[in-house]
PDB file of C-alpha atoms in Angstrom:
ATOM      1  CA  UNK N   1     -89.849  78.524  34.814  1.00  0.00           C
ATOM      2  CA  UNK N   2     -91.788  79.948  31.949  1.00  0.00           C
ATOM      3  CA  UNK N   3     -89.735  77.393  29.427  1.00  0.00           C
ATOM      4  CA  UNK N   4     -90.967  74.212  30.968  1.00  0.00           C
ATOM      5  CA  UNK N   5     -94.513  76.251  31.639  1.00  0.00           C
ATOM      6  CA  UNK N   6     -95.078  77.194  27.944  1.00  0.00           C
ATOM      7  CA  UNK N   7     -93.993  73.406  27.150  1.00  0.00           C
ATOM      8  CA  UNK N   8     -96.900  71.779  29.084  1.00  0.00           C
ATOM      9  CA  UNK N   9     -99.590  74.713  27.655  1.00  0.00           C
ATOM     10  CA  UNK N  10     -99.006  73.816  24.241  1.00  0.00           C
ATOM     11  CA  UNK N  11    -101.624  71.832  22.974  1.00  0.00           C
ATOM     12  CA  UNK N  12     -99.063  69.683  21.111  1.00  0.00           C
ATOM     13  CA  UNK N  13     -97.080  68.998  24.392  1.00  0.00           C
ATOM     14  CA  UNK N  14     -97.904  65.291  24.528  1.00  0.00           C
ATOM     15  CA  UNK N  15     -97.116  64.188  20.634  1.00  0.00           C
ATOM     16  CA  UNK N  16     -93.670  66.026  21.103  1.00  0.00           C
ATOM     17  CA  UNK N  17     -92.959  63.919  24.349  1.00  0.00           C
ATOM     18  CA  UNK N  18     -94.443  60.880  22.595  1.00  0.00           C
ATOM     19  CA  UNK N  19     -91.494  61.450  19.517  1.00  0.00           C
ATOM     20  CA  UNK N  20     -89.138  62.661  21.863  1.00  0.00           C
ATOM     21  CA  UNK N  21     -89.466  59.755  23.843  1.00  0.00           C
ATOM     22  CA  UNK N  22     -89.509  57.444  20.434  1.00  0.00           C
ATOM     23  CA  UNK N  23     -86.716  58.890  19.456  1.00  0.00           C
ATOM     24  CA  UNK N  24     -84.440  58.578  22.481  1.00  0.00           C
ATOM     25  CA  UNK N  25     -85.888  55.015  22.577  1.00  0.00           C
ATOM     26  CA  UNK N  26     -84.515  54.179  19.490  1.00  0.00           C
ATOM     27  CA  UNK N  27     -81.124  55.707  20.068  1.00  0.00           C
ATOM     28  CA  UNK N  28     -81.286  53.262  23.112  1.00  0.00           C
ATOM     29  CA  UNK N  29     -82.263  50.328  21.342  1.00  0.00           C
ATOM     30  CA  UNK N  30     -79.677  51.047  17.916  1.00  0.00           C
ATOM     31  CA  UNK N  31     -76.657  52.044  20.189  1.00  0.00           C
ATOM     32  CA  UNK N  32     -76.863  49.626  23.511  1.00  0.00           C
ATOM     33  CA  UNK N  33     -78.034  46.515  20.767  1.00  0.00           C
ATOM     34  CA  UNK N  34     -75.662  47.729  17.852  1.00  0.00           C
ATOM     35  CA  UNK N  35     -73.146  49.311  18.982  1.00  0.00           C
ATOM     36  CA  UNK N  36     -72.341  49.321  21.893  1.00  0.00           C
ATOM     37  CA  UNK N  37     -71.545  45.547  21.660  1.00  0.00           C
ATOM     38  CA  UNK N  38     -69.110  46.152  19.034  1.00  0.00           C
ATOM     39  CA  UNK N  39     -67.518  48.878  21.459  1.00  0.00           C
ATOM     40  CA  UNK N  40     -67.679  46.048  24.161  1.00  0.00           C
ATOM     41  CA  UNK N  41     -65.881  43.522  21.874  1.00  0.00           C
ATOM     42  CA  UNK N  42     -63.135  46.121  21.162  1.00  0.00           C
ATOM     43  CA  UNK N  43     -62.589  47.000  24.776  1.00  0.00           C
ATOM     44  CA  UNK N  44     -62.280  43.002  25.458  1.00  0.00           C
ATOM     45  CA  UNK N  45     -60.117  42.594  22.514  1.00  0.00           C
ATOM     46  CA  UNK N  46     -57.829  45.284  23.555  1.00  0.00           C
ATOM     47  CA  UNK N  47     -57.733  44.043  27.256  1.00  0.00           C
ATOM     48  CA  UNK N  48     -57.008  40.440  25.988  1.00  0.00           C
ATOM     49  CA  UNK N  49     -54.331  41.843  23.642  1.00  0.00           C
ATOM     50  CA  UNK N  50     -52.262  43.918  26.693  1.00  0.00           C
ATOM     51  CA  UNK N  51     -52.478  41.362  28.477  1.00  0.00           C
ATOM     52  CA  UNK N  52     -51.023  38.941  26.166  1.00  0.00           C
ATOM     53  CA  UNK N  53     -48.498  41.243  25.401  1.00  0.00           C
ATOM     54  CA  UNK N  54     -48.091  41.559  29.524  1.00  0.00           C
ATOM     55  CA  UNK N  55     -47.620  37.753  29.856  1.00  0.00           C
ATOM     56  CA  UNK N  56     -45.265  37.389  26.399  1.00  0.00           C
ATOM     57  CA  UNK N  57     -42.854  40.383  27.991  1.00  0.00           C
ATOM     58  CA  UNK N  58     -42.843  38.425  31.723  1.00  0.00           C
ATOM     59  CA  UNK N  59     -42.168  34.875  29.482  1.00  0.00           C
ATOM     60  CA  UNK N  60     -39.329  37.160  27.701  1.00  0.00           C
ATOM     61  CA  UNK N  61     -38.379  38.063  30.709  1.00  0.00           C
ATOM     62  CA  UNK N  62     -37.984  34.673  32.117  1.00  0.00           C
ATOM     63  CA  UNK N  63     -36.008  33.743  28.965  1.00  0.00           C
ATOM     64  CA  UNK N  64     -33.750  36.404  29.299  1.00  0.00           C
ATOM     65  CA  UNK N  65     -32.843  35.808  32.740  1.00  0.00           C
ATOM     66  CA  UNK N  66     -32.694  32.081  31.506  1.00  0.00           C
ATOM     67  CA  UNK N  67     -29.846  32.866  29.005  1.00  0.00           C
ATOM     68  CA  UNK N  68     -28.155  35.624  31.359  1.00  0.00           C
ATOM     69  CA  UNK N  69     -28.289  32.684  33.920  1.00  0.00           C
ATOM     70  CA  UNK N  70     -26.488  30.106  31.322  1.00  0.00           C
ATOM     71  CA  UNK N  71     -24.359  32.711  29.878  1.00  0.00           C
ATOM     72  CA  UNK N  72     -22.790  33.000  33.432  1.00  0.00           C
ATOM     73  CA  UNK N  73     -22.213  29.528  33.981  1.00  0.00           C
ATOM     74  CA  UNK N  74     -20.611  29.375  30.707  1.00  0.00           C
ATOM     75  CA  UNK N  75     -18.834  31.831  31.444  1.00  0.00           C
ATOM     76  CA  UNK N  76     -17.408  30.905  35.041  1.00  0.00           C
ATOM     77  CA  UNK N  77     -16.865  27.256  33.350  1.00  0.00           C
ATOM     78  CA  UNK N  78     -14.818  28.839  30.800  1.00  0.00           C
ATOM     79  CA  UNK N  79     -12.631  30.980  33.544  1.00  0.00           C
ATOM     80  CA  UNK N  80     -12.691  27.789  35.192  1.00  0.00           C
ATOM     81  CA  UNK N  81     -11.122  25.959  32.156  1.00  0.00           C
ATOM     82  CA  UNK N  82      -8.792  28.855  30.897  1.00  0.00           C
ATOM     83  CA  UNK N  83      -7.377  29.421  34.866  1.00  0.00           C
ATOM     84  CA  UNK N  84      -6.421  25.418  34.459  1.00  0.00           C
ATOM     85  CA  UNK N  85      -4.442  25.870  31.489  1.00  0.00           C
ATOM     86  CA  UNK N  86      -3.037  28.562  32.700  1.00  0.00           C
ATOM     87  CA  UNK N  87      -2.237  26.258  35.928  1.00  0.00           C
ATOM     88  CA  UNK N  88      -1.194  24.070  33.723  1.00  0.00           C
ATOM     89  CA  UNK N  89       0.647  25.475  31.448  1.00  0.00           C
ATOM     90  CA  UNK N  90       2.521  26.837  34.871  1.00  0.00           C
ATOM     91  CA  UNK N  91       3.550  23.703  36.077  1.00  0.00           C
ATOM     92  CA  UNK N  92       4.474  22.159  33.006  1.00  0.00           C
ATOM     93  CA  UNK N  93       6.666  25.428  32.553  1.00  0.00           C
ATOM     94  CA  UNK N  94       7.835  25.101  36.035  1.00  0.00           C
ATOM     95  CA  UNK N  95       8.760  21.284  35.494  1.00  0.00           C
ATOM     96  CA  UNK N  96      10.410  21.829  31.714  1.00  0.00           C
ATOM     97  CA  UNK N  97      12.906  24.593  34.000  1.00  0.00           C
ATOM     98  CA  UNK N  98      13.429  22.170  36.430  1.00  0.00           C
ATOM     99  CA  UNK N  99      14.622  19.160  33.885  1.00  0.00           C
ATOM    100  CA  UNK N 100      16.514  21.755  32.004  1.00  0.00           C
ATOM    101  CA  UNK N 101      17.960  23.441  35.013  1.00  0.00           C
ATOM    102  CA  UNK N 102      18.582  20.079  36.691  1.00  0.00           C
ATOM    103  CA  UNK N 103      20.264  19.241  33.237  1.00  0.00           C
ATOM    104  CA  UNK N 104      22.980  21.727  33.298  1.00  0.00           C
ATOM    105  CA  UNK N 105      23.340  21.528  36.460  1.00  0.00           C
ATOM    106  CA  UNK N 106      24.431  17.787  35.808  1.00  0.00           C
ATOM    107  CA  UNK N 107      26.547  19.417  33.072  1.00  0.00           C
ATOM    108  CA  UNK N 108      28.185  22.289  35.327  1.00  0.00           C
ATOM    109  CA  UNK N 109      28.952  19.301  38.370  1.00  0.00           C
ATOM    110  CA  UNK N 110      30.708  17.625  35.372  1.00  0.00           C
ATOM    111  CA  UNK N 111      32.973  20.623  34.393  1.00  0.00           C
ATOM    112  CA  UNK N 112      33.245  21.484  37.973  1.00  0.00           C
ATOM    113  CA  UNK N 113      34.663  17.933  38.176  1.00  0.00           C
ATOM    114  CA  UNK N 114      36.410  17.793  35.249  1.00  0.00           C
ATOM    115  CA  UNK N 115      37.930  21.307  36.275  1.00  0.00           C
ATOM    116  CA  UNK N 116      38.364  20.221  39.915  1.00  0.00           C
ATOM    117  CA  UNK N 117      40.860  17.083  38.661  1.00  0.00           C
ATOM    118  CA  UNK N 118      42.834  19.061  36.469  1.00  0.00           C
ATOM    119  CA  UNK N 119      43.442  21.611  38.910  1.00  0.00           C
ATOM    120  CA  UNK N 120      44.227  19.051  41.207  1.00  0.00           C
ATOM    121  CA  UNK N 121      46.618  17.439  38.602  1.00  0.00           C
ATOM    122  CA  UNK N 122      47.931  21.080  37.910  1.00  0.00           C
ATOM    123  CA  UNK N 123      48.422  20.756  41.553  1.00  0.00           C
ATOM    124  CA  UNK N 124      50.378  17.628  41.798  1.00  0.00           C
ATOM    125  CA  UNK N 125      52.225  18.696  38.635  1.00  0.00           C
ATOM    126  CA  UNK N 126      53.491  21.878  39.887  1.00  0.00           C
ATOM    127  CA  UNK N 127      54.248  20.712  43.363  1.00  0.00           C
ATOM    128  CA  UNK N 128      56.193  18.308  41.873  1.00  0.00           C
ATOM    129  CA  UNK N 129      58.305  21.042  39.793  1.00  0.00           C
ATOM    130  CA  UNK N 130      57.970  23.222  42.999  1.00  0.00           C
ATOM    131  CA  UNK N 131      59.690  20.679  44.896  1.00  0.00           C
ATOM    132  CA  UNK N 132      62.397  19.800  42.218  1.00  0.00           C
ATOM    133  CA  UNK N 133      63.241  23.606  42.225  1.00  0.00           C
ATOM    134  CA  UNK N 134      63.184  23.772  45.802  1.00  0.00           C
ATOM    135  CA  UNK N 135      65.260  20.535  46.178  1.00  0.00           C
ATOM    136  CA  UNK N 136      67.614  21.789  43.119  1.00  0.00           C
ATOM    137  CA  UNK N 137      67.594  25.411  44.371  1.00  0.00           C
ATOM    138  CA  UNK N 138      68.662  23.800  48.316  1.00  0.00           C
ATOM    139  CA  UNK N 139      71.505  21.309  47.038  1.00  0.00           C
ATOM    140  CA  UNK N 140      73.099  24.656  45.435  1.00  0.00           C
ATOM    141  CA  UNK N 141      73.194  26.071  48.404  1.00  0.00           C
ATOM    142  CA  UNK N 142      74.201  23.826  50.754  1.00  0.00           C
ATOM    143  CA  UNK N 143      76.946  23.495  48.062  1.00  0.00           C
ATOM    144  CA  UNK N 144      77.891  26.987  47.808  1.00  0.00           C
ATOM    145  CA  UNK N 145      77.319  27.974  51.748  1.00  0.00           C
ATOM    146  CA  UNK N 146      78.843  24.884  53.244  1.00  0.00           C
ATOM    147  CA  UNK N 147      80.999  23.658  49.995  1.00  0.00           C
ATOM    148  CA  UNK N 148      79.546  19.997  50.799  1.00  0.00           C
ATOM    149  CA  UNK N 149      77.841  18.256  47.754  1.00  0.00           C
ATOM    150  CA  UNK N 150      74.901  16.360  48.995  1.00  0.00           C
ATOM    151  CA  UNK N 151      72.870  14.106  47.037  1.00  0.00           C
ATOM    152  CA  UNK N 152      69.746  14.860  44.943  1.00  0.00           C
ATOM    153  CA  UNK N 153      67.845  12.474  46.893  1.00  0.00           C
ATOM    154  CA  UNK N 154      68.646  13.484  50.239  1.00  0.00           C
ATOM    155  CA  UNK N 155      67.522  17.148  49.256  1.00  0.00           C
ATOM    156  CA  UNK N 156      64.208  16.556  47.949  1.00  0.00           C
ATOM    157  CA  UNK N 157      63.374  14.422  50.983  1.00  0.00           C
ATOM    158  CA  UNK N 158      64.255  17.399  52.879  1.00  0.00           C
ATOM    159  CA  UNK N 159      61.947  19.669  50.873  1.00  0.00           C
ATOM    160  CA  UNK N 160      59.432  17.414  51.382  1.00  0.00           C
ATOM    161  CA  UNK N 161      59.641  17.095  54.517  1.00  0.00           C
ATOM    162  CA  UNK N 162      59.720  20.824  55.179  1.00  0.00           C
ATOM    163  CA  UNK N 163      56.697  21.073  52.423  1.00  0.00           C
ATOM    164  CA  UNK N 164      54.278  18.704  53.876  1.00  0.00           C
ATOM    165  CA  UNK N 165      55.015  18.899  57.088  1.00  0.00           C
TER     166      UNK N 165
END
């Protein structure tokens, strides 16, 4: 190559290689001892940082799931609790019905009693008429059918007897 051949003719060839090689030497030296360090310390720094960050986000993490984990056990105690009183709060419904109902239906057997006797005094009461009438209405008959007067007695005997028997 005629470049590279023209480099080594020139009589100057050797100081150029000397600077060029001074040069790049101290590029070398200022960069790998200067900087480069300082690049190295950044990198590091960085690396450290994301993976703080890395470990803080898997400790949130943790937490979260933590709270989610107590949240739901909160939550099912408090279901728990409310489905209790609401059991609760069934029975003691259930029982209040049962006093009250029980309650009239002690009241109702009363009436039913009370109504029961008087009907069966209403009963007695007009039976009793019933059979005066019938005893009354049967002398008057006998009377006017036969023309034989029979006593009052004798014809409610015989209405009772016909009556209840």
């Amino acid at each position: 190559m005629p470049q590279i051949s023209q480099f080594a003719e020139s009589w100057y060839a050797a100081s150029q290689i000397f600077w060029v090689l001074l040069t790049f030497g101290f590029v070398f030296f200022v960069i790998g001892r200067g900087m480069l360090p300082k690049i190295e310390a950044t990198v590091d720094a960085r690396d450290r940082k994301v993976a703080d960050d890395l470990a803080a986000a898997k400790a949130a993490h943790a937490a979260a799931d933590g709270l989610e984990e107590s949240y739901r056990q909160q939550s099912d105690a408090s279901r728990a609790a409310a489905q209790k009183a609401v059991t609760d709060a069934k029975d003691k419904a259930a029982k209040d019905a049962e006093k009250r109902l029980a309650k009239v239906d002690a009241e109702l057997a009363g009436k039913l009693a009370a109504a029961e006797s008087e009907i069966g005094a209403a009963r007695t009461s007009a039976m009793a008429e019933i059979e005066a009438v019938a005893a009354e209405a049967a002398g008057d008959l006998v009377a006017k059918l036969s023309g034989v007067k029979i006593a009052t007695a004798d014809a409610k005997a015989a209405v009772k007897a016909v009556l209840h028997g």
